[in-house]
Coordinates of C-alpha atoms in Angstrom, one line a residue:
M87 CA -40.0 11.9 -46.7
S88 CA -43.5 12.3 -45.3
E89 CA -42.7 10.0 -42.3
I90 CA -39.9 12.3 -41.1
A91 CA -41.5 15.7 -42.0
S92 CA -42.3 16.5 -38.4
F93 CA -38.7 15.7 -37.4
L94 CA -37.2 17.9 -40.1
S95 CA -39.4 20.9 -39.1
E96 CA -37.7 21.0 -35.6
T97 CA -35.0 23.7 -35.6
R98 CA -34.4 24.5 -31.9
R99 CA -30.8 24.1 -30.7
V100 CA -28.8 24.7 -27.5
S101 CA -25.1 25.7 -27.2
P102 CA -23.5 24.1 -24.1
P103 CA -22.0 26.6 -21.8
F104 CA -18.4 27.7 -22.5
F105 CA -17.0 26.5 -19.2
L106 CA -18.5 23.0 -19.7
R107 CA -16.9 22.8 -23.3
R108 CA -13.6 24.0 -21.9
N109 CA -13.4 21.3 -19.3
A110 CA -15.0 18.5 -21.3
L111 CA -13.0 15.2 -21.7
I112 CA -13.6 15.4 -25.4
Q113 CA -12.2 18.7 -26.7
D114 CA -12.0 18.0 -30.4
Y115 CA -14.7 15.5 -31.5
E116 CA -13.7 15.7 -35.2
A117 CA -10.1 14.8 -34.5
D118 CA -11.0 11.9 -32.2
Y119 CA -13.6 10.6 -34.8
R120 CA -11.1 10.8 -37.6
F121 CA -8.4 9.0 -35.7
A122 CA -10.9 6.2 -34.8
L123 CA -12.1 6.0 -38.4
T124 CA -8.6 5.7 -39.9
N125 CA -7.1 3.5 -37.3
P126 CA -9.9 1.7 -35.4
E127 CA -7.7 -1.0 -33.9
G128 CA -5.2 1.6 -32.7
F129 CA -7.9 3.7 -31.2
W130 CA -9.4 0.9 -29.1
A131 CA -6.0 -0.5 -28.2
E132 CA -5.0 2.9 -26.8
I133 CA -8.1 2.9 -24.6
A134 CA -7.6 -0.8 -23.5
E135 CA -4.0 0.0 -22.5
K136 CA -5.3 2.2 -19.7
L137 CA -6.9 -0.8 -18.0
L138 CA -5.4 -3.8 -16.1
W139 CA -4.7 -7.0 -18.1
E140 CA -3.1 -10.1 -16.6
K141 CA -2.1 -11.0 -20.1
K142 CA -2.1 -8.5 -23.0
W143 CA -3.9 -9.4 -26.2
D144 CA -2.2 -10.8 -29.2
K145 CA -4.6 -9.2 -31.7
V146 CA -6.9 -6.3 -31.1
L147 CA -9.7 -7.6 -33.4
D148 CA -10.5 -10.8 -35.3
F149 CA -13.5 -9.9 -37.4
Q150 CA -15.0 -12.7 -39.6
P151 CA -18.6 -11.7 -40.0
P152 CA -20.8 -12.5 -38.1
K153 CA -18.2 -13.2 -35.4
H154 CA -16.0 -10.5 -33.9
N155 CA -13.6 -11.2 -31.1
W156 CA -11.8 -8.3 -29.4
F157 CA -8.5 -8.4 -27.6
V158 CA -7.8 -12.0 -28.6
G159 CA -5.5 -13.8 -26.4
G160 CA -5.8 -11.3 -23.6
K161 CA -6.7 -12.3 -20.1
T162 CA -8.4 -10.1 -17.5
N163 CA -11.4 -9.9 -15.2
I164 CA -13.6 -6.8 -15.2
T165 CA -13.6 -6.6 -11.4
L166 CA -9.9 -6.0 -11.5
N167 CA -10.6 -2.7 -13.1
A168 CA -13.9 -1.9 -11.4
L169 CA -12.6 -2.7 -7.9
D170 CA -9.0 -3.8 -7.3
R171 CA -7.2 -1.0 -9.1
H172 CA -9.0 1.6 -7.0
I173 CA -8.2 0.1 -3.6
V174 CA -4.5 0.5 -4.1
S175 CA -5.0 4.2 -4.8
Y176 CA -6.4 7.2 -3.0
R177 CA -9.8 6.1 -4.1
R178 CA -9.8 3.2 -1.5
N179 CA -11.9 5.0 1.1
K180 CA -14.0 7.0 -1.5
V181 CA -17.7 6.2 -1.7
A182 CA -18.3 3.9 -4.7
L183 CA -22.0 3.2 -4.2
L184 CA -24.8 5.2 -2.7
A185 CA -28.1 3.3 -2.6
V186 CA -31.3 5.0 -1.5
S187 CA -34.6 3.2 -0.7
E188 CA -38.0 4.7 -1.5
T189 CA -38.4 5.6 2.2
G190 CA -35.2 7.6 2.1
K191 CA -32.9 5.1 3.8
E192 CA -29.3 5.5 2.5
T193 CA -26.5 3.0 2.3
L194 CA -23.0 4.3 1.5
V195 CA -20.4 1.7 0.4
T196 CA -16.7 2.7 -0.2
Y197 CA -14.6 1.0 -2.8
D198 CA -12.8 -0.9 -0.1
R199 CA -16.1 -2.1 1.5
L200 CA -17.5 -2.9 -1.9
L201 CA -14.6 -5.2 -2.8
R202 CA -14.9 -7.0 0.5
R203 CA -18.7 -7.6 0.2
V204 CA -18.2 -8.7 -3.4
C205 CA -15.5 -11.1 -2.3
Q206 CA -17.8 -12.5 0.4
T207 CA -20.6 -13.0 -2.0
A208 CA -18.2 -14.7 -4.4
N209 CA -16.9 -17.1 -1.8
A210 CA -20.5 -17.9 -0.8
L211 CA -21.3 -18.8 -4.4
R212 CA -18.1 -20.8 -4.8
S213 CA -19.1 -22.7 -1.5
I214 CA -22.3 -24.1 -3.2
G215 CA -20.5 -25.1 -6.4
V216 CA -20.8 -22.1 -8.6
G217 CA -17.8 -21.7 -11.0
K218 CA -16.6 -20.4 -14.2
G219 CA -19.3 -20.5 -16.9
D220 CA -22.2 -21.3 -14.6
R221 CA -25.3 -19.1 -14.9
V222 CA -26.7 -17.3 -12.0
L223 CA -30.1 -15.6 -12.3
I224 CA -30.5 -12.5 -10.3
C225 CA -33.9 -10.9 -9.6
L226 CA -33.2 -8.0 -7.2
P227 CA -34.3 -4.3 -7.0
N228 CA -31.9 -1.4 -7.0
T229 CA -30.1 -2.4 -3.8
P230 CA -26.4 -2.8 -2.9
E231 CA -27.0 -6.6 -2.9
A232 CA -27.8 -6.5 -6.6
V233 CA -24.4 -4.9 -7.2
Y234 CA -22.6 -7.4 -4.9
A235 CA -24.3 -10.3 -6.8
M236 CA -23.4 -9.1 -10.2
L237 CA -19.7 -8.3 -9.4
A238 CA -19.4 -11.6 -7.4
C239 CA -20.5 -13.6 -10.5
A240 CA -17.9 -11.7 -12.6
R241 CA -15.2 -12.2 -10.0
I242 CA -15.4 -16.0 -10.2
G243 CA -16.1 -16.2 -14.0
A244 CA -19.7 -17.1 -13.6
I245 CA -22.3 -15.4 -15.9
H246 CA -25.0 -13.3 -14.4
V247 CA -28.5 -13.3 -15.9
F248 CA -30.5 -10.4 -14.6
A249 CA -34.3 -10.5 -14.6
Q250 CA -36.0 -7.2 -13.8
T251 CA -38.3 -7.3 -10.8
A252 CA -41.2 -6.2 -13.0
L253 CA -41.0 -9.5 -15.1
G254 CA -43.9 -11.9 -15.0
V255 CA -43.9 -15.7 -14.5
Q256 CA -43.5 -16.7 -18.1
S257 CA -40.8 -14.2 -18.9
L258 CA -38.8 -15.3 -15.8
R259 CA -39.4 -19.0 -16.6
H260 CA -38.0 -18.6 -20.1
R261 CA -34.8 -17.1 -18.8
V262 CA -34.2 -19.8 -16.2
H263 CA -34.8 -22.6 -18.6
D264 CA -32.9 -21.1 -21.6
T265 CA -29.8 -20.5 -19.5
E266 CA -30.1 -23.5 -17.3
A267 CA -29.4 -21.3 -14.3
K268 CA -27.7 -23.1 -11.4
V269 CA -28.5 -20.6 -8.7
V270 CA -31.2 -17.9 -8.4
I271 CA -30.7 -14.9 -6.2
C272 CA -34.0 -13.0 -5.5
A273 CA -35.7 -10.7 -3.0
D274 CA -38.9 -11.5 -1.2
V275 CA -40.3 -8.1 -2.0
T276 CA -39.7 -4.8 -3.6
Y277 CA -41.3 -1.4 -3.0
R278 CA -42.8 1.1 -5.4
H279 CA -45.1 4.0 -4.8
G280 CA -45.1 3.0 -1.2
K281 CA -46.6 -0.4 -1.9
R282 CA -45.1 -3.8 -1.0
I283 CA -44.7 -5.8 -4.2
P284 CA -44.1 -9.6 -3.7
L285 CA -41.4 -11.2 -5.8
K286 CA -40.7 -14.6 -4.2
G287 CA -44.0 -16.1 -5.3
I288 CA -43.4 -15.1 -8.9
V289 CA -39.9 -16.7 -8.7
D290 CA -41.3 -19.8 -7.1
D291 CA -43.8 -20.3 -10.0
A292 CA -41.1 -19.6 -12.6
I293 CA -38.7 -22.2 -11.3
A294 CA -41.2 -24.8 -10.3
N295 CA -40.0 -27.4 -12.9
A296 CA -36.5 -26.0 -13.4
E297 CA -34.2 -29.0 -12.8
S298 CA -31.1 -26.9 -13.2
V299 CA -31.7 -24.7 -10.2
E300 CA -29.9 -26.1 -7.2
K301 CA -30.1 -23.2 -4.7
I302 CA -32.2 -20.1 -4.2
I303 CA -30.6 -17.3 -2.3
V304 CA -33.3 -14.9 -0.9
L305 CA -32.7 -11.3 0.2
C306 CA -35.3 -11.1 3.1
R307 CA -36.5 -7.6 3.6
D308 CA -40.1 -8.0 4.7
Q309 CA -41.5 -8.3 8.2
P310 CA -42.5 -10.8 9.5
R311 CA -39.5 -12.5 8.0
L312 CA -40.3 -15.0 5.1
A313 CA -40.0 -18.6 6.1
L314 CA -37.5 -20.4 3.8
D315 CA -37.4 -24.0 2.6
S316 CA -34.4 -25.2 4.5
E317 CA -33.3 -27.7 1.8
R318 CA -32.5 -25.3 -1.0
E319 CA -33.3 -21.8 0.1
I320 CA -30.8 -19.6 1.8
D321 CA -31.0 -16.2 3.5
F322 CA -28.7 -13.8 1.5
H323 CA -27.1 -12.1 4.4
E324 CA -26.8 -15.2 6.6
F325 CA -25.1 -16.8 3.7
I326 CA -22.5 -14.2 2.9
D327 CA -21.8 -12.4 6.2
G328 CA -19.4 -15.0 7.6
Q329 CA -17.5 -15.6 4.4
P330 CA -13.8 -14.6 3.8
Q331 CA -13.4 -11.0 2.6
W332 CA -11.0 -11.9 -0.2
I333 CA -11.0 -14.1 -3.2
N334 CA -8.6 -14.0 -6.2
P335 CA -10.3 -12.9 -9.4
E336 CA -10.8 -15.7 -11.9
L337 CA -8.6 -14.6 -14.9
V338 CA -10.6 -15.2 -18.0
D339 CA -10.3 -14.9 -21.7
A340 CA -11.2 -11.5 -22.9
N341 CA -14.1 -13.0 -24.8
H342 CA -15.4 -15.1 -21.9
P343 CA -19.1 -14.2 -21.2
L344 CA -19.8 -11.6 -18.5
F345 CA -23.6 -11.6 -18.6
I346 CA -26.7 -12.5 -20.5
L347 CA -29.4 -9.9 -20.7
Y348 CA -32.7 -10.7 -22.4
T349 CA -34.5 -8.4 -24.8
S350 CA -37.6 -8.8 -26.9
G351 CA -37.2 -9.9 -30.5
T352 CA -39.4 -10.5 -33.6
S353 CA -39.8 -14.2 -33.1
G354 CA -41.7 -13.7 -29.8
A355 CA -39.3 -15.5 -27.5
P356 CA -36.9 -13.1 -25.7
K357 CA -33.3 -13.4 -26.9
G358 CA -30.3 -13.7 -24.5
V359 CA -27.8 -11.1 -25.5
V360 CA -24.3 -12.1 -24.5
H361 CA -21.6 -9.5 -23.5
V362 CA -18.1 -10.4 -22.6
H363 CA -15.4 -9.3 -20.2
G364 CA -12.8 -7.6 -22.3
G365 CA -14.8 -5.8 -25.1
Y366 CA -17.6 -4.7 -22.8
M367 CA -15.1 -3.4 -20.2
V368 CA -13.2 -1.3 -22.7
G369 CA -16.2 0.1 -24.5
T370 CA -18.2 1.1 -21.4
Y371 CA -15.1 2.5 -19.7
Y372 CA -14.5 4.8 -22.7
M373 CA -18.1 5.7 -23.5
A374 CA -18.8 6.8 -19.9
Q375 CA -16.2 9.4 -20.5
A376 CA -16.9 10.3 -24.1
M377 CA -20.7 10.5 -23.9
Y378 CA -21.3 11.5 -20.4
D379 CA -18.1 13.4 -19.6
L380 CA -17.7 11.2 -16.5
K381 CA -14.8 12.1 -14.3
E382 CA -13.6 10.2 -11.2
Y383 CA -14.7 13.0 -8.8
D384 CA -18.3 13.0 -10.1
I385 CA -21.4 11.7 -8.3
F386 CA -23.4 10.0 -11.0
F387 CA -27.1 9.5 -10.2
N388 CA -28.8 6.8 -12.3
T389 CA -32.6 6.7 -11.9
E390 CA -33.1 3.6 -14.0
D391 CA -33.6 -0.1 -13.2
I392 CA -30.3 -2.0 -12.6
G393 CA -31.9 -5.0 -14.4
R394 CA -31.9 -3.1 -17.8
I395 CA -28.8 -2.4 -19.9
L396 CA -29.1 1.2 -18.8
G397 CA -28.5 0.0 -15.2
H398 CA -25.9 -2.7 -16.0
T399 CA -23.7 -0.2 -17.9
F400 CA -24.3 2.9 -15.9
I401 CA -24.8 1.6 -12.4
T402 CA -22.7 -1.4 -12.0
Y403 CA -19.9 -1.1 -14.5
G404 CA -19.3 2.3 -16.2
P405 CA -19.1 4.5 -13.1
L406 CA -17.0 2.0 -11.2
L407 CA -14.6 1.4 -14.0
N408 CA -14.0 5.1 -14.0
G409 CA -13.6 5.4 -10.2
A410 CA -16.7 7.6 -9.8
T411 CA -19.4 7.5 -7.2
V412 CA -22.7 6.0 -8.5
M413 CA -26.1 6.6 -6.8
M414 CA -29.2 4.6 -7.4
R415 CA -32.7 4.6 -6.0
E416 CA -35.3 2.0 -5.5
G417 CA -38.9 2.8 -6.4
A418 CA -40.7 5.7 -8.1
I419 CA -38.8 8.9 -8.3
D420 CA -41.9 11.0 -7.1
H421 CA -42.6 8.9 -4.0
P422 CA -43.3 10.0 -1.3
N423 CA -43.2 13.3 -3.3
I424 CA -41.1 14.9 -6.0
Q425 CA -39.4 17.2 -3.4
A426 CA -37.6 14.1 -2.1
F427 CA -36.0 13.5 -5.5
W428 CA -34.7 17.1 -5.8
K429 CA -33.6 17.1 -2.2
L430 CA -31.5 14.0 -2.9
I431 CA -29.7 15.8 -5.7
E432 CA -29.1 18.9 -3.5
R433 CA -27.9 17.0 -0.4
H434 CA -25.4 14.8 -2.2
G435 CA -24.2 17.4 -4.7
V436 CA -25.0 15.2 -7.7
N437 CA -23.1 16.2 -10.9
I438 CA -24.6 14.1 -13.6
L439 CA -28.3 12.8 -13.6
F440 CA -28.7 9.8 -15.9
S441 CA -32.3 9.3 -16.8
S442 CA -34.9 8.3 -19.4
P443 CA -37.4 10.4 -21.4
L444 CA -40.2 8.9 -19.3
T445 CA -38.5 10.1 -16.1
L446 CA -37.9 13.6 -17.6
Q447 CA -41.5 13.7 -18.5
T448 CA -42.5 12.9 -14.9
L449 CA -40.3 15.8 -13.7
M450 CA -42.0 18.0 -16.2
K451 CA -45.5 17.0 -15.0
H452 CA -44.7 18.2 -11.5
G453 CA -43.9 21.7 -12.7
A454 CA -41.1 24.2 -12.4
E455 CA -42.1 25.9 -9.1
V456 CA -41.0 23.0 -6.9
I457 CA -37.5 23.1 -8.5
K458 CA -36.8 26.7 -7.4
K459 CA -36.8 25.5 -3.8
F460 CA -33.6 23.5 -4.2
D461 CA -30.0 24.3 -4.8
L462 CA -29.0 22.3 -7.9
S463 CA -25.9 24.2 -8.6
T464 CA -23.7 21.0 -8.6
L465 CA -25.7 19.5 -11.4
R466 CA -23.9 20.1 -14.7
L467 CA -25.4 17.4 -17.0
I468 CA -28.7 15.6 -17.4
T469 CA -28.5 12.7 -19.8
S470 CA -31.2 10.8 -21.5
S471 CA -31.3 7.3 -22.9
G472 CA -33.9 4.5 -23.5
G473 CA -36.3 6.2 -25.8
Y474 CA -37.1 9.2 -28.0
L475 CA -36.6 12.5 -26.1
D476 CA -39.3 14.9 -27.2
A477 CA -38.0 18.3 -28.1
D478 CA -40.5 20.1 -25.8
V479 CA -39.4 17.9 -22.9
H480 CA -35.8 18.6 -23.8
E481 CA -36.3 22.3 -23.9
W482 CA -38.3 22.4 -20.6
V483 CA -35.7 20.4 -18.6
Q484 CA -32.9 22.6 -20.0
K485 CA -34.8 25.8 -19.2
H486 CA -36.1 25.0 -15.7
V487 CA -33.6 22.5 -14.3
M488 CA -30.3 23.2 -16.0
E489 CA -30.9 26.9 -16.8
K490 CA -27.6 28.3 -18.2
R491 CA -25.1 26.5 -16.0
G492 CA -25.5 23.0 -17.5
C493 CA -26.8 21.0 -20.4
V494 CA -29.2 18.3 -21.3
L495 CA -27.6 15.6 -23.5
D496 CA -29.5 12.8 -25.5
S497 CA -28.0 9.5 -26.5
W498 CA -29.0 6.3 -28.3
W499 CA -27.9 2.7 -27.8
Q500 CA -29.6 -0.7 -27.1
T501 CA -29.2 -3.9 -25.2
E502 CA -27.2 -5.4 -28.2
I503 CA -24.8 -2.4 -28.2
A504 CA -24.2 -2.0 -24.5
A505 CA -23.0 1.6 -24.5
P506 CA -23.8 4.8 -26.4
V507 CA -23.6 4.8 -30.2
L508 CA -25.0 8.2 -30.9
G509 CA -25.1 11.2 -28.6
D510 CA -24.8 14.9 -28.0
F511 CA -21.4 16.3 -27.2
L512 CA -20.3 19.3 -25.1
A513 CA -18.0 20.3 -27.9
A514 CA -20.9 20.9 -30.3
D515 CA -24.4 22.4 -30.4
V516 CA -27.3 20.2 -29.2
K517 CA -30.1 19.9 -31.7
L518 CA -33.5 19.2 -30.1
G519 CA -35.4 16.3 -31.4
K520 CA -32.2 14.8 -32.7
V521 CA -29.9 12.3 -30.9
G522 CA -26.5 13.8 -31.8
K523 CA -23.7 12.3 -33.8
P524 CA -21.8 9.0 -33.9
M525 CA -19.4 8.4 -31.0
P526 CA -15.7 8.2 -31.8
G527 CA -15.1 4.6 -32.9
V528 CA -18.6 4.2 -34.2
V529 CA -19.1 3.9 -38.0
L530 CA -22.8 4.1 -39.0
D531 CA -24.7 4.1 -42.2
I532 CA -28.4 4.3 -43.1
V533 CA -29.5 2.0 -45.9
S534 CA -32.7 1.3 -47.8
L535 CA -34.8 -1.6 -46.6
E536 CA -35.1 -3.1 -50.1
E537 CA -31.6 -3.1 -51.5
G538 CA -29.5 -2.2 -48.5
K539 CA -27.8 0.7 -50.2
T540 CA -26.8 3.9 -48.6
V541 CA -29.5 6.6 -48.7
P542 CA -28.9 10.4 -48.9
P543 CA -29.4 12.8 -45.9
N544 CA -33.0 13.5 -44.8
T545 CA -34.1 10.1 -46.0
S546 CA -35.2 7.5 -43.6
G547 CA -33.7 4.0 -43.7
L548 CA -32.3 1.2 -41.7
L549 CA -29.6 2.1 -39.2
V550 CA -26.6 -0.2 -39.5
L551 CA -23.1 -0.5 -38.0
R552 CA -20.4 -0.7 -40.6
Q553 CA -17.8 -1.9 -38.1
P554 CA -18.1 -4.0 -34.9
L555 CA -17.6 -2.3 -31.5
P556 CA -15.9 -3.9 -28.4
H557 CA -19.3 -3.4 -26.6
L558 CA -21.3 -5.0 -29.4
M559 CA -23.0 -8.2 -28.3
H560 CA -20.9 -11.3 -28.8
T561 CA -23.7 -13.7 -29.6
I562 CA -27.2 -14.7 -28.6
W563 CA -27.2 -17.4 -25.9
N564 CA -28.0 -20.8 -27.4
N565 CA -28.9 -19.4 -30.8
E566 CA -26.1 -18.6 -33.2
E567 CA -28.5 -18.8 -36.1
R568 CA -30.6 -15.9 -34.7
Y569 CA -27.4 -13.9 -34.1
A570 CA -26.2 -14.4 -37.6
K571 CA -29.5 -12.8 -38.9
Y572 CA -28.3 -9.4 -37.5
W573 CA -25.6 -9.4 -40.2
K574 CA -27.5 -10.6 -43.2
H575 CA -29.4 -7.5 -44.5
V576 CA -26.2 -5.8 -45.4
P577 CA -23.3 -8.4 -45.5
G578 CA -20.6 -7.5 -42.9
C579 CA -22.9 -4.8 -41.3
F580 CA -24.8 -5.1 -38.0
N581 CA -28.5 -4.4 -38.4
T582 CA -29.7 -2.4 -35.4
G583 CA -33.4 -3.0 -36.3
D584 CA -34.1 0.7 -36.0
M585 CA -35.2 3.3 -38.6
A586 CA -33.4 6.6 -38.7
F587 CA -32.1 9.5 -40.8
Y588 CA -29.4 12.1 -40.5
D589 CA -29.4 15.7 -41.7
E590 CA -26.9 17.8 -43.6
E591 CA -24.9 18.6 -40.4
G592 CA -24.5 14.9 -39.6
Y593 CA -27.1 14.9 -36.7
Y594 CA -29.1 11.7 -36.5
C595 CA -32.7 11.0 -35.5
V596 CA -33.8 7.5 -34.6
I597 CA -37.4 7.1 -35.5
G598 CA -38.3 3.7 -34.2
R599 CA -38.3 -0.1 -34.7
I600 CA -38.8 -1.7 -38.1
D601 CA -40.0 -5.0 -36.6
D602 CA -42.9 -5.9 -34.4
V603 CA -41.1 -4.7 -31.2
V604 CA -42.6 -1.6 -29.5
K605 CA -40.9 0.5 -26.9
V606 CA -43.3 1.5 -24.1
S607 CA -41.9 3.7 -21.4
G608 CA -38.4 2.7 -22.5
Q609 CA -39.2 -1.1 -22.2
R610 CA -38.9 -3.1 -25.4
L611 CA -41.8 -5.5 -25.8
A612 CA -42.4 -7.9 -28.7
L613 CA -46.0 -7.8 -30.0
T614 CA -45.8 -11.6 -30.8
E615 CA -44.8 -12.3 -27.3
I616 CA -47.7 -10.3 -25.9
E617 CA -50.1 -12.1 -28.3
K618 CA -48.7 -15.5 -27.2
V619 CA -49.3 -14.7 -23.5
L620 CA -52.8 -13.3 -24.0
Q621 CA -53.7 -16.3 -26.1
T622 CA -53.2 -18.5 -23.0
H623 CA -55.9 -16.8 -21.2
Q624 CA -59.0 -19.0 -20.9
A625 CA -61.4 -16.3 -22.1
I626 CA -59.7 -15.5 -25.4
E627 CA -60.6 -17.1 -28.7
E628 CA -58.2 -15.1 -30.8
V629 CA -56.1 -11.9 -30.4
A630 CA -54.0 -9.5 -32.4
V631 CA -51.8 -6.8 -30.9
I632 CA -50.4 -3.7 -32.7
G633 CA -48.2 -0.8 -31.7
L634 CA -49.2 2.8 -32.2
P635 CA -47.4 6.1 -31.7
D636 CA -47.9 7.9 -28.4
K637 CA -46.6 11.3 -27.4
E638 CA -46.1 10.4 -23.7
L639 CA -45.1 6.7 -23.8
G640 CA -43.3 6.8 -27.1
E641 CA -45.5 3.9 -28.3
K642 CA -48.6 2.3 -27.0
I643 CA -50.3 -1.1 -27.4
K644 CA -53.7 -1.9 -28.7
A645 CA -55.3 -5.3 -28.6
F646 CA -58.1 -6.7 -30.8
V647 CA -59.8 -9.5 -28.9
V648 CA -62.4 -12.1 -29.8
L649 CA -63.8 -13.8 -26.7
K650 CA -64.8 -17.3 -26.3
A651 CA -68.5 -18.1 -25.9
G652 CA -69.8 -17.4 -22.4
H653 CA -67.4 -14.5 -21.8
K654 CA -68.7 -10.9 -21.9
P655 CA -66.8 -7.9 -23.5
T656 CA -66.9 -5.7 -20.4
D657 CA -64.6 -3.1 -18.7
A658 CA -64.1 -5.8 -16.0
M659 CA -62.9 -8.2 -18.7
R660 CA -60.5 -5.5 -19.9
S661 CA -59.1 -5.2 -16.4
I662 CA -58.7 -9.0 -16.1
L663 CA -56.7 -9.2 -19.3
R664 CA -54.5 -6.2 -18.5
D665 CA -53.7 -7.7 -15.0
Y666 CA -53.0 -11.1 -16.5
L667 CA -50.6 -9.8 -19.1
R668 CA -48.7 -7.8 -16.4
R669 CA -48.4 -10.8 -14.1
E670 CA -47.3 -13.2 -16.9
L671 CA -45.1 -11.0 -18.9
H672 CA -43.9 -7.7 -17.5
A673 CA -45.2 -5.0 -15.3
N674 CA -44.8 -2.4 -18.0
A675 CA -46.7 -4.5 -20.6
T676 CA -49.8 -2.3 -20.3
I677 CA -52.4 -2.5 -23.1
S678 CA -53.7 1.1 -23.6
E679 CA -56.7 0.0 -25.5
I680 CA -58.6 -3.2 -25.9
E681 CA -61.2 -3.5 -28.7
F682 CA -63.5 -6.4 -28.5
R683 CA -64.8 -7.9 -31.7
T684 CA -67.7 -10.3 -32.3
T685 CA -66.5 -11.5 -35.6
P686 CA -63.2 -13.3 -36.5
L687 CA -60.2 -11.0 -37.0
P688 CA -59.2 -10.2 -40.7
R689 CA -56.6 -12.6 -42.2
T690 CA -54.2 -12.6 -45.1
Q691 CA -54.5 -15.1 -48.0
G692 CA -51.9 -17.2 -46.2
G693 CA -54.2 -17.4 -43.1
A694 CA -52.2 -15.2 -40.8
I695 CA -54.0 -12.3 -38.9
A696 CA -53.7 -9.2 -41.0
H697 CA -51.9 -6.9 -38.5
S698 CA -51.2 -4.3 -41.1
L699 CA -54.9 -3.9 -41.9
L700 CA -55.8 -3.6 -38.2
K701 CA -53.1 -1.0 -37.7
A702 CA -54.2 1.0 -40.7
E703 CA -57.7 1.0 -39.3
A704 CA -56.5 2.2 -35.9
L705 CA -54.4 5.0 -37.4
R706 CA -57.4 6.2 -39.4
S707 CA -59.6 6.4 -36.4

């Protein structure tokens, strides 16, 4: 129990205001949870009935581990429910999307306008041969065009593969080659902290030998305008602006792939998580309401990257499925200053702020005095996902931002489970340092690592799903064997890969990964992948990377490096290695500490580097 002692000692709790409880979409959590537990298929069918289907399903769930197929025989298209059903209602001229640049430029797009732009983009893709099942890689910042591209792919049954703009060459190259992407949609630049960050060069390097890529569609934003290769490169707006503003949605099987999103795994190579039209649609539609109390009249501000699952589900799909207005912003939240961020919330009357622990820490660092200058009375909820929410940060945001009028809610999910699994509810007290209770429809267990047997309360173990969810990943792209491993530790149960415990009241706390994956600033990074990239640097003889706990980042990375002859262990070399890793892997792949060694790294009897020994040394120091 020693590893969870600090979590158990936390006793602070917050009671959501009465008026929020009274108006919450979930009034009786216990009743909803019991119904879903006793009749899971009936529970999910009831939710699915609220959405449009060209053909209703023959069977709600076909579960033969490791495969699970939801709404079998049903035909739909997620854009029918995210777009079409709204434009035949009073929501037609309502703002669907509000995009804000780092400089403050705002773009408002109504549901009607959004459907037209999506159809134009879809027609453009069709005109160059993109069809059902083809993969389209998207590398765009938080701009309206990113949403157009994603929904356009969905509209014609193509599969979008989003690559974050922070990815390096090797990471991007793997996604292109693994999916055999037919088309790449990218921007020439993005902006962060007022700086111009080139993207096109990284994309060019990544696709240099990619035979599958036929066309590159470039969102040209920089001045002077980027010169394009006339043979296979196309300007985004020149390409779509003249296209017809309507295209019929491709009606696909409920289990047809919607998107592939890559996440780090223990083998080093990123794994392509596949989510499908039907199940993902139903799960995200419901969880937006159940977890975040999202109502159609809400303005939902998501500060996160559209290229992560946090952005896929709660920028592009969840809010639109519920007919709400979603707001997103490119760049750093505190540029040009933190006042601009709070002014944005005040001016647009934001109701729900969706964020990450790291973003909330940033707000905390800027202090409480600046907040007093703004009217935040419309803000009723702040929600956190993407990492452990420290109790002190939680309490500060509750006290200084929400005061007594609203509430801060934590939640937990992952790329593999594309919508909340655990979370705080307005119908119950919020316990700081915990991540709430299982959502209705979610059946969890915590089992021992050795035997896979259920452990008692206040005992850490492996967090598993006892039943599949509609928004649980369908498979791993091109790797069924790797997907099947998720179900092997406890037969018939899905292994989340996270350690957790729950207390006597049923509140959960997710401690961290059990594998070699670390989460730095909310970004999952595989240590083996980092080692693999660093090993390609010409100065490195051998390298080992470990993850260590960190109060601000959640986890941090330390590297032990032995240099080749002729290279000196200097601070300049540390900077070179850090820059190399960020360019080749990911902008967030920051090594907090590099320790140079002049002797070979310790090894096990089998000849592998003894990571556990190095980690023990680091923890002692």
